[in-house]
CSV table of C-alpha atoms and ligand atoms in Angstrom, one decimal:
chain,number,residue,atom,x,y,z
A,236,MET,CA,23.6,188.3,7.3
A,237,ARG,CA,24.6,185.6,5.0
A,238,LEU,CA,27.5,183.4,6.1
A,239,THR,CA,29.6,180.9,4.5
A,240,ASP,CA,29.8,177.6,5.8
A,241,GLU,CA,33.3,178.4,7.3
A,242,GLU,CA,32.1,181.7,9.0
A,243,HIS,CA,29.1,179.2,10.6
A,244,ARG,CA,31.7,177.1,12.0
A,245,MET,CA,33.7,180.3,13.6
A,246,LEU,CA,29.9,181.4,14.6
A,247,ASP,CA,29.2,178.2,16.5
A,248,GLY,CA,32.5,178.1,18.3
A,249,ARG,CA,34.3,175.1,16.2
A,250,GLU,CA,37.4,177.2,15.5
A,251,GLY,CA,37.5,178.1,19.4
A,252,GLU,CA,35.9,180.5,21.8
A,253,PRO,CA,38.0,183.3,21.0
A,254,VAL,CA,37.0,183.2,17.2
A,255,ARG,CA,33.3,182.6,18.6
A,256,MET,CA,33.3,185.8,20.4
A,257,ALA,CA,35.0,187.8,17.5
A,258,MET,CA,32.6,186.3,14.7
A,259,GLU,CA,29.7,187.0,16.9
A,260,MET,CA,30.9,190.7,17.2
A,261,LEU,CA,31.4,191.4,13.7
A,262,ALA,CA,28.0,189.2,13.0
A,263,ALA,CA,25.9,192.1,15.4
A,264,LEU,CA,28.1,195.1,13.8
A,265,GLY,CA,27.1,193.7,10.3
A,266,ASP,CA,23.3,193.5,11.0
A,267,ILE,CA,23.6,196.8,12.9
A,268,TYR,CA,25.1,198.3,9.6
A,269,GLY,CA,22.8,196.6,7.2
A,270,ALA,CA,25.6,194.4,5.9
A,271,GLU,CA,24.4,191.3,3.5
A,272,ARG,CA,27.6,189.4,3.8
A,273,MET,CA,31.3,189.2,5.3
A,274,GLN,CA,34.1,190.7,3.4
A,275,PRO,CA,37.6,188.7,3.5
A,276,VAL,CA,39.9,191.1,4.8
A,277,ALA,CA,44.0,190.6,4.0
A,278,SER,CA,45.1,192.5,6.8
A,279,ALA,CA,44.2,194.6,10.0
A,280,HIS,CA,45.9,197.5,11.9
A,281,VAL,CA,44.6,197.3,15.6
A,282,ALA,CA,44.3,200.9,17.5
A,283,GLY,CA,42.9,201.5,21.1
A,284,LEU,CA,46.3,199.9,22.8
A,285,SER,CA,46.8,202.6,24.9
A,286,LEU,CA,46.4,202.2,29.0
A,287,LYS,CA,43.9,205.4,28.4
A,288,SER,CA,41.6,203.5,26.2
A,289,HIS,CA,42.2,199.9,27.5
A,290,GLY,CA,42.2,200.8,31.6
A,291,LEU,CA,43.7,198.1,33.8
A,292,ALA,CA,40.2,195.8,33.1
A,293,GLY,CA,41.1,195.8,29.5
A,294,MET,CA,44.6,194.9,30.0
A,295,GLU,CA,43.6,191.8,32.2
A,296,TRP,CA,40.9,191.1,29.3
A,297,ALA,CA,43.7,191.3,26.6
A,298,GLU,CA,45.8,189.3,28.6
A,299,ASP,CA,43.1,186.7,29.1
A,300,LEU,CA,42.0,186.5,25.6
A,301,ALA,CA,45.8,186.0,24.5
A,302,ALA,CA,46.3,183.0,27.3
A,303,SER,CA,43.0,181.6,25.9
A,304,GLY,CA,44.6,180.7,22.7
A,305,ALA,CA,43.3,183.6,20.2
A,306,ARG,CA,45.7,184.0,17.6
A,307,VAL,CA,45.6,186.3,14.4
A,308,ARG,CA,45.2,184.9,11.2
A,309,ILE,CA,46.2,187.7,8.6
A,310,PRO,CA,48.8,190.4,8.9
A,311,THR,CA,48.2,192.5,12.1
A,312,THR,CA,50.0,195.5,12.8
A,313,MET,CA,49.6,197.5,15.9
A,314,ASN,CA,48.9,201.1,16.8
A,315,VAL,CA,50.7,203.5,18.9
A,316,ILE,CA,50.9,202.8,22.9
A,317,GLY,CA,51.6,205.8,25.6
A,318,VAL,CA,55.1,205.2,26.4
A,319,ASP,CA,58.7,204.8,24.4
A,320,ARG,CA,59.7,200.9,25.2
A,321,SER,CA,63.4,201.7,24.5
A,322,ARG,CA,63.8,204.3,27.2
A,323,ASP,CA,62.8,205.8,30.4
A,324,LEU,CA,60.9,209.4,29.7
A,325,GLY,CA,59.9,209.6,33.0
A,326,PHE,CA,56.6,208.2,33.0
A,327,ALA,CA,55.5,206.6,36.3
A,328,PRO,CA,55.5,203.1,36.5
A,329,GLU,CA,51.8,202.8,37.4
A,330,TRP,CA,51.7,203.8,33.7
A,331,LYS,CA,54.6,202.5,32.0
A,332,ASP,CA,54.2,198.6,33.2
A,333,PRO,CA,50.4,198.0,32.4
A,334,GLN,CA,50.8,199.7,29.1
A,335,ILE,CA,53.6,197.4,28.2
A,336,ARG,CA,51.8,194.3,29.4
A,337,ILE,CA,49.1,195.6,27.1
A,338,ALA,CA,51.5,195.6,24.0
A,339,GLU,CA,52.6,192.3,24.9
A,340,ALA,CA,49.3,190.7,25.2
A,341,TYR,CA,48.5,191.6,21.6
A,342,GLU,CA,52.0,190.4,20.7
A,343,ALA,CA,51.2,187.4,22.0
A,344,MET,CA,48.1,187.1,19.8
A,345,GLY,CA,50.5,187.5,16.9
A,346,CYS,CA,50.3,190.8,16.2
A,347,TYR,CA,53.4,192.7,15.0
A,348,GLY,CA,54.5,195.1,17.5
A,349,THR,CA,55.2,198.0,15.5
A,350,SER,CA,53.6,200.3,17.6
A,351,SER,CA,52.9,203.0,14.8
A,352,CYS,CA,50.0,205.1,13.2
A,353,VAL,CA,51.7,204.9,9.8
A,354,PRO,CA,52.0,201.1,9.1
A,355,TYR,CA,52.2,202.2,5.5
A,356,TYR,CA,55.7,203.8,6.1
A,357,LEU,CA,56.8,200.0,7.5
A,358,GLY,CA,55.9,198.3,4.5
A,359,PHE,CA,52.3,197.3,5.1
A,360,LEU,CA,50.9,198.8,1.9
A,361,PRO,CA,47.3,197.3,1.0
A,362,ARG,CA,47.1,197.4,-2.9
A,363,LEU,CA,44.3,199.4,-4.8
A,364,GLY,CA,40.9,197.7,-4.1
A,365,GLU,CA,42.1,195.3,-1.2
A,366,HIS,CA,39.9,194.9,1.5
A,367,VAL,CA,41.5,195.6,4.9
A,368,ALA,CA,40.1,196.1,8.4
A,369,TRP,CA,42.0,199.0,9.8
A,370,SER,CA,41.5,201.1,12.9
A,371,GLU,CA,43.2,204.5,13.7
A,372,SER,CA,41.5,207.3,11.7
A,373,SER,CA,44.7,209.0,10.1
A,374,ALA,CA,45.6,205.4,9.0
A,375,ILE,CA,42.2,204.8,7.9
A,376,ILE,CA,41.9,207.6,5.5
A,377,PHE,CA,45.2,206.9,4.6
A,378,ALA,CA,44.7,203.7,3.1
A,379,ASN,CA,41.0,204.7,1.6
A,380,SER,CA,42.1,207.7,0.1
A,381,VAL,CA,45.8,207.5,-1.0
A,382,LEU,CA,46.4,203.7,-1.6
A,383,GLY,CA,42.8,202.8,-2.7
A,384,ALA,CA,42.3,200.1,-0.1
A,385,ARG,CA,38.9,199.5,1.4
A,386,THR,CA,38.7,199.6,5.1
A,387,ASN,CA,35.4,201.2,7.3
A,388,ARG,CA,36.5,203.5,10.3
A,389,GLU,CA,37.1,200.3,12.6
A,390,GLY,CA,37.5,200.5,16.5
A,391,GLY,CA,40.3,198.8,18.0
A,392,PRO,CA,37.9,195.5,19.2
A,393,SER,CA,36.3,195.3,15.7
A,394,ALA,CA,39.9,195.3,13.9
A,395,LEU,CA,40.8,192.7,16.3
A,396,ALA,CA,38.0,190.4,15.9
A,397,ALA,CA,38.6,190.9,11.9
A,398,ALA,CA,42.4,189.8,12.6
A,399,LEU,CA,40.9,186.9,14.6
A,400,THR,CA,38.8,185.6,11.7
A,401,GLY,CA,40.1,187.4,8.7
A,402,ARG,CA,36.6,188.8,7.9
A,403,THR,CA,34.6,192.4,8.3
A,404,PRO,CA,30.9,193.3,7.8
A,405,CYS,CA,30.4,194.1,4.1
A,406,TYR,CA,29.1,197.8,3.9
A,407,GLY,CA,30.1,201.3,4.0
A,408,PHE,CA,33.4,202.1,2.3
A,409,HIS,CA,33.9,198.3,1.3
A,410,LEU,CA,31.3,199.2,-1.4
A,411,ASP,CA,31.4,201.3,-4.7
A,412,GLU,CA,28.8,203.7,-3.5
A,413,GLY,CA,30.0,204.1,0.0
A,414,ARG,CA,33.3,205.7,-1.6
A,415,LEU,CA,31.8,208.6,-3.6
A,416,ALA,CA,32.7,212.2,-3.0
A,417,THR,CA,30.0,214.1,-1.3
A,418,VAL,CA,31.0,217.7,-1.6
A,419,ALA,CA,33.8,219.1,-4.0
A,420,TYR,CA,36.0,221.7,-2.5
A,421,ARG,CA,37.4,224.1,-5.2
A,422,ILE,CA,41.0,225.5,-3.7
A,423,GLU,CA,41.8,228.7,-4.4
A,424,THR,CA,44.5,229.5,-2.5
A,425,GLU,CA,48.1,228.2,-2.3
A,426,ILE,CA,48.6,225.3,0.0
A,427,GLY,CA,52.2,224.3,0.0
A,428,THR,CA,53.4,223.2,3.3
A,429,LEU,CA,52.4,220.2,5.7
A,430,SER,CA,50.7,222.6,8.1
A,431,ASP,CA,48.9,224.1,4.9
A,432,PHE,CA,47.4,220.8,4.1
A,433,GLY,CA,46.8,220.2,8.3
A,434,ALA,CA,45.0,223.5,8.1
A,435,LEU,CA,42.8,222.5,4.8
A,436,GLY,CA,41.7,219.2,6.5
A,437,ALA,CA,40.7,221.0,9.9
A,438,TYR,CA,38.7,223.4,8.3
A,439,VAL,CA,37.0,221.1,6.0
A,440,GLY,CA,36.6,218.1,8.3
A,441,LYS,CA,34.9,220.4,10.6
A,442,GLN,CA,32.8,222.1,8.5
A,443,LEU,CA,31.8,218.6,6.7
A,444,GLY,CA,31.6,216.1,9.6
A,445,THR,CA,31.1,212.8,8.2
A,446,GLY,CA,30.8,213.2,4.0
A,447,THR,CA,33.7,212.5,1.7
A,448,PRO,CA,35.0,215.7,0.1
A,449,ALA,CA,36.7,215.8,-3.3
A,450,PHE,CA,39.5,218.6,-3.4
A,451,CYS,CA,39.7,220.3,-7.1
A,452,GLY,CA,42.3,222.6,-8.4
A,453,MET,CA,45.4,220.7,-6.9
A,454,GLU,CA,46.4,219.0,-9.8
A,455,HIS,CA,49.7,221.5,-9.9
A,456,ALA,CA,50.2,221.2,-6.0
A,457,SER,CA,52.3,217.9,-6.3
A,458,PRO,CA,51.8,217.0,-2.7
A,459,GLY,CA,54.0,214.6,-1.5
A,460,ILE,CA,52.9,211.4,0.7
A,461,GLU,CA,53.5,213.5,4.2
A,462,GLN,CA,51.5,216.4,3.1
A,463,LEU,CA,48.5,213.8,2.4
A,464,VAL,CA,49.0,212.2,5.6
A,465,ALA,CA,48.4,215.5,7.2
A,466,LEU,CA,45.3,216.5,5.4
A,467,GLY,CA,43.8,213.1,6.1
A,468,ALA,CA,44.7,213.1,9.8
A,469,ALA,CA,43.1,216.8,9.9
A,470,LEU,CA,40.2,215.4,7.9
A,471,ALA,CA,39.6,212.3,10.6
A,472,SER,CA,39.9,214.1,13.7
A,473,SER,CA,38.4,217.8,13.4
A,474,GLY,CA,35.5,215.6,11.6
A,475,SER,CA,35.0,212.1,11.3
A,476,ALA,CA,35.8,211.6,7.6
A,477,ALA,CA,37.3,208.2,6.6
A,478,MET,CA,38.3,209.1,2.8
A,479,PHE,CA,38.6,212.2,0.5
A,480,HIS,CA,39.5,212.4,-2.9
A,481,MET,CA,42.1,214.9,-4.8
A,482,VAL,CA,41.1,215.0,-8.3
A,483,GLY,CA,44.1,214.1,-10.5
A,484,ILE,CA,46.1,212.8,-7.6
A,485,THR,CA,44.5,210.1,-5.8
A,486,PRO,CA,43.7,207.0,-7.7
A,487,GLU,CA,39.7,207.0,-7.3
A,488,ALA,CA,39.5,210.5,-8.8
A,489,ALA,CA,40.8,210.9,-12.2
A,490,THR,CA,38.0,213.4,-12.7
A,491,LEU,CA,35.7,214.9,-10.4
A,492,GLY,CA,33.1,212.8,-12.1
A,493,GLN,CA,34.9,209.7,-11.2
A,494,ALA,CA,34.9,210.9,-7.5
A,495,THR,CA,31.2,211.5,-7.4
A,496,GLY,CA,30.2,208.5,-9.4
A,497,GLY,CA,28.6,211.1,-12.0
A,498,ARG,CA,26.1,212.4,-9.0
A,499,PRO,CA,25.4,216.1,-8.9
A,500,CYS,CA,27.3,217.4,-6.1
A,501,GLU,CA,27.7,220.4,-4.1
A,502,GLU,CA,30.7,222.8,-4.8
A,503,ARG,CA,32.2,224.9,-1.8
A,504,LEU,CA,35.3,227.3,-2.3
A,505,PHE,CA,38.3,227.3,0.0
A,506,GLY,CA,40.5,230.5,-0.1
A,507,LYS,CA,42.8,232.3,2.1
A,508,SER,CA,40.3,233.2,4.7
A,509,GLU,CA,39.4,229.6,5.3
A,510,LEU,CA,42.8,228.9,5.5
A,511,GLU,CA,43.5,231.4,8.0
A,512,ALA,CA,40.5,230.1,9.9
A,513,GLY,CA,41.8,226.5,9.5
A,514,TYR,CA,45.5,227.7,11.3
A,515,ALA,CA,43.2,229.8,13.9
A,516,GLN,CA,41.1,226.7,14.8
A,517,MET,CA,44.1,224.8,15.8
A,518,THR,CA,45.6,227.4,18.0
A,519,SER,CA,44.5,227.1,21.6
A,520,GLY,CA,47.8,228.8,23.3
A,521,LYS,CA,47.5,231.6,25.4
A,522,GLN,CA,50.9,231.9,26.8
A,523,ARG,CA,53.8,232.1,24.0
A,524,LYS,CA,56.2,230.6,26.5
A,525,VAL,CA,56.5,226.9,25.0
A,526,ASP,CA,57.8,223.7,27.3
A,527,LEU,CA,57.1,221.0,24.9
A,528,VAL,CA,57.5,220.9,21.2
A,529,ALA,CA,56.0,217.8,19.6
A,530,ILE,CA,56.6,216.7,15.9
A,531,GLY,CA,55.2,213.6,14.6
A,532,CYS,CA,51.8,212.8,15.0
A,533,PRO,CA,51.3,210.9,12.8
A,534,HIS,CA,54.5,209.6,13.2
A,535,CYS,CA,57.1,210.8,11.0
A,536,SER,CA,58.6,209.6,7.8
A,537,LEU,CA,62.4,209.6,7.3
A,538,ASN,CA,62.4,212.1,5.1
A,539,GLN,CA,60.6,214.5,8.1
A,540,ILE,CA,63.2,213.2,10.4
A,541,ALA,CA,65.8,214.1,8.0
A,542,ASP,CA,64.5,217.7,7.3
A,543,ILE,CA,64.2,218.0,11.2
A,544,ALA,CA,67.9,217.3,11.7
A,545,ARG,CA,68.7,219.6,8.8
A,546,LEU,CA,66.9,222.5,10.3
A,547,LEU,CA,68.5,221.9,13.7
A,548,ALA,CA,72.0,222.1,12.5
A,549,GLY,CA,74.0,224.4,14.4
A,550,ARG,CA,71.3,225.3,16.8
A,551,ARG,CA,70.6,224.1,20.3
A,552,VAL,CA,67.0,223.6,22.3
A,553,ALA,CA,66.5,226.0,25.0
A,554,ASP,CA,67.2,225.1,28.5
A,555,GLY,CA,63.2,224.2,30.0
A,556,VAL,CA,62.0,223.1,26.6
A,557,THR,CA,61.7,219.5,25.7
A,558,LEU,CA,61.8,218.4,21.6
A,559,TRP,CA,60.3,215.4,20.9
A,560,VAL,CA,60.3,213.9,17.3
A,561,HIS,CA,57.9,211.0,17.1
A,562,THR,CA,58.1,207.7,14.8
A,563,ASN,CA,58.7,204.1,15.4
A,564,VAL,CA,61.3,201.7,15.8
A,565,ALA,CA,61.9,200.6,12.2
A,566,ILE,CA,62.1,204.3,11.0
A,567,LYS,CA,64.3,205.1,14.2
A,568,ALA,CA,66.7,202.8,13.5
A,569,LEU,CA,67.5,203.7,9.7
A,570,ALA,CA,67.2,207.5,10.7
A,571,ARG,CA,69.9,206.4,13.5
A,572,GLN,CA,72.1,204.5,11.2
A,573,LEU,CA,71.7,207.8,8.4
A,574,GLY,CA,73.2,209.9,11.5
A,575,PHE,CA,69.7,212.1,11.7
A,576,VAL,CA,68.8,210.8,15.1
A,577,ASP,CA,72.6,211.7,16.6
A,578,ALA,CA,71.8,215.3,14.6
A,579,ILE,CA,68.7,215.9,16.5
A,580,GLU,CA,70.3,214.3,19.8
A,581,GLN,CA,73.0,216.9,19.7
A,582,ALA,CA,70.8,219.5,19.2
A,583,GLY,CA,68.9,218.2,22.2
A,584,GLY,CA,66.1,216.6,21.1
A,585,LEU,CA,65.1,213.5,21.5
A,586,VAL,CA,63.8,211.0,18.7
A,587,THR,CA,61.0,208.6,20.4
A,588,GLN,CA,59.3,205.4,19.2
A,589,ASP,CA,56.2,203.7,19.9
A,590,LEU,CA,54.8,206.9,21.5
A,591,CYS,CA,51.5,208.7,21.1
A,592,VAL,CA,51.7,211.9,23.1
A,593,VAL,CA,47.9,212.4,22.9
A,594,LEU,CA,47.4,208.9,24.2
A,595,SER,CA,50.0,209.1,26.8
A,596,VAL,CA,50.0,211.3,29.9
A,597,PRO,CA,52.4,214.2,29.0
A,598,GLU,CA,50.7,216.6,31.7
A,599,SER,CA,52.3,214.2,34.4
A,600,LEU,CA,55.6,215.2,33.4
A,601,GLY,CA,54.7,219.0,34.1
A,602,PHE,CA,54.4,220.3,30.6
A,603,ARG,CA,52.0,223.1,30.2
A,604,THR,CA,51.9,224.3,26.8
A,605,VAL,CA,53.0,222.3,23.5
A,606,ALA,CA,54.3,223.6,19.9
A,607,THR,CA,53.5,221.1,17.0
A,608,ASN,CA,52.7,220.7,13.5
A,609,SER,CA,50.2,218.2,13.8
A,610,PRO,CA,46.8,219.2,13.6
A,611,LYS,CA,45.7,215.9,15.1
A,612,MET,CA,47.8,216.7,18.4
A,613,ALA,CA,46.3,220.4,18.1
A,614,PHE,CA,42.8,219.1,17.9
A,615,TYR,CA,43.5,216.8,20.9
A,616,ALA,CA,46.0,218.1,23.3
A,617,PRO,CA,44.1,220.8,24.8
A,618,GLY,CA,41.0,218.6,25.5
A,619,GLY,CA,42.7,215.3,26.4
A,620,ASN,CA,45.7,216.4,27.9
A,621,GLY,CA,44.9,219.5,29.3
A,622,LEU,CA,47.8,221.2,27.0
A,623,PRO,CA,47.0,224.4,25.2
A,624,THR,CA,48.5,224.2,21.8
A,625,TRP,CA,50.3,226.5,19.4
A,626,TYR,CA,50.3,225.2,15.6
A,627,GLY,CA,52.2,225.9,12.7
A,628,SER,CA,55.0,224.8,10.3
A,629,VAL,CA,57.7,222.6,11.5
A,630,GLU,CA,60.2,225.4,10.8
A,631,ARG,CA,58.3,227.7,13.3
A,632,CYS,CA,58.0,224.6,15.9
A,633,LEU,CA,61.9,224.3,15.8
A,634,ASP,CA,62.2,227.9,16.6
A,635,ALA,CA,59.9,227.7,19.3
A,636,ALA,CA,62.1,224.9,20.7
A,637,VAL,CA,65.5,226.8,20.4
A,638,THR,CA,64.0,230.1,21.8
A,639,GLY,CA,61.5,228.7,24.1
A,640,ALA,CA,58.8,230.9,22.8
A,641,TRP,CA,55.9,230.8,20.1
A,642,SER,CA,56.5,233.8,17.7
B,236,F3S,FE1,49.3,208.9,15.7
B,236,F3S,FE2,48.5,209.5,18.2
B,236,F3S,FE3,48.8,211.6,16.5
B,236,F3S,S1,48.0,207.9,17.0
B,236,F3S,S2,48.3,210.4,14.3
B,236,F3S,S3,50.3,210.2,17.1
B,236,F3S,S4,47.2,211.4,18.0
């Protein structure tokens, strides 16, 4: 790779050992992926902070790195962790304590302790064409597709290396040609609810694997931000897409021709039967009895929390059922001030902060079956947490919370 004088200085260790290690990793990645140069980046989002990802050895590594003087040089947000730092949800100290130490080590390096997979809801909004280094698949695909920012699918270590150096290897989604659609999906059925968007993403992500889809025929659907978040999260978890285009809606797809760069591209149809297959793909529940209802994967927006509070008015979560509504500290604070948190708590639910159920150990609390409107949780919870899952709209999930059964 061609490095600038400043990048050579980092690689030579003249800016300290943590920066040298970070630049060495980035240069190796650049060589692997054929990058010709480094790209300065404006922000980083660091994932992989769960104890599940780090382990105890990783915790000590992060603490040593912070103690050795590693400091981020660009605005850097932190992804979710495996606990709610504001309250005791019953997780064992052997889980909770090291998990908090990991988060504190990253904060000591100068990362913002946002502990959330939706940094864009917190005001971290890269502009169109801005280069960033984000990890967390749902945040990456949102940044590329909806904001038009440019990031590869970074892992936690490479995002941290970018944060310490302000650089990332320039390849893939940083380049115009890496962002073009590879397959067009013509939507021929009504896609309306957030769970419909999740089912669409789950079906297409599984079918497509690593490609970049362009969706046509949705110009009149007027999807809101939350629907686009759900679509991206599903695409990125059931496959490994890092970007999608929605013709007439997302910023690099005013037309299908713009999305494909004028290249011919295969067109596939997505109709009612494909939508049903997307729903079926995410349902692994066998027993209709549900003991955990988890909403907010990715973390809920304020709008979603307001909707849940409204839908729970005059209702009560059934005995033996736990209702968790996941978000981050900032949105929770606002939701509390506006009365939504109290409304949910009066109905017997809890609004959590920081926590990702999938990256935590809900199974250790005795839960056996989860209901969710999250395609990502439906994808990971059965294998990762041993929790069979029912997937559907938020209304259906809340019905399960108040009746104790999926209907
Ligand atoms: Fe966020 Fe965890 Fe879901 S990172 S998208 S809450 S799996």
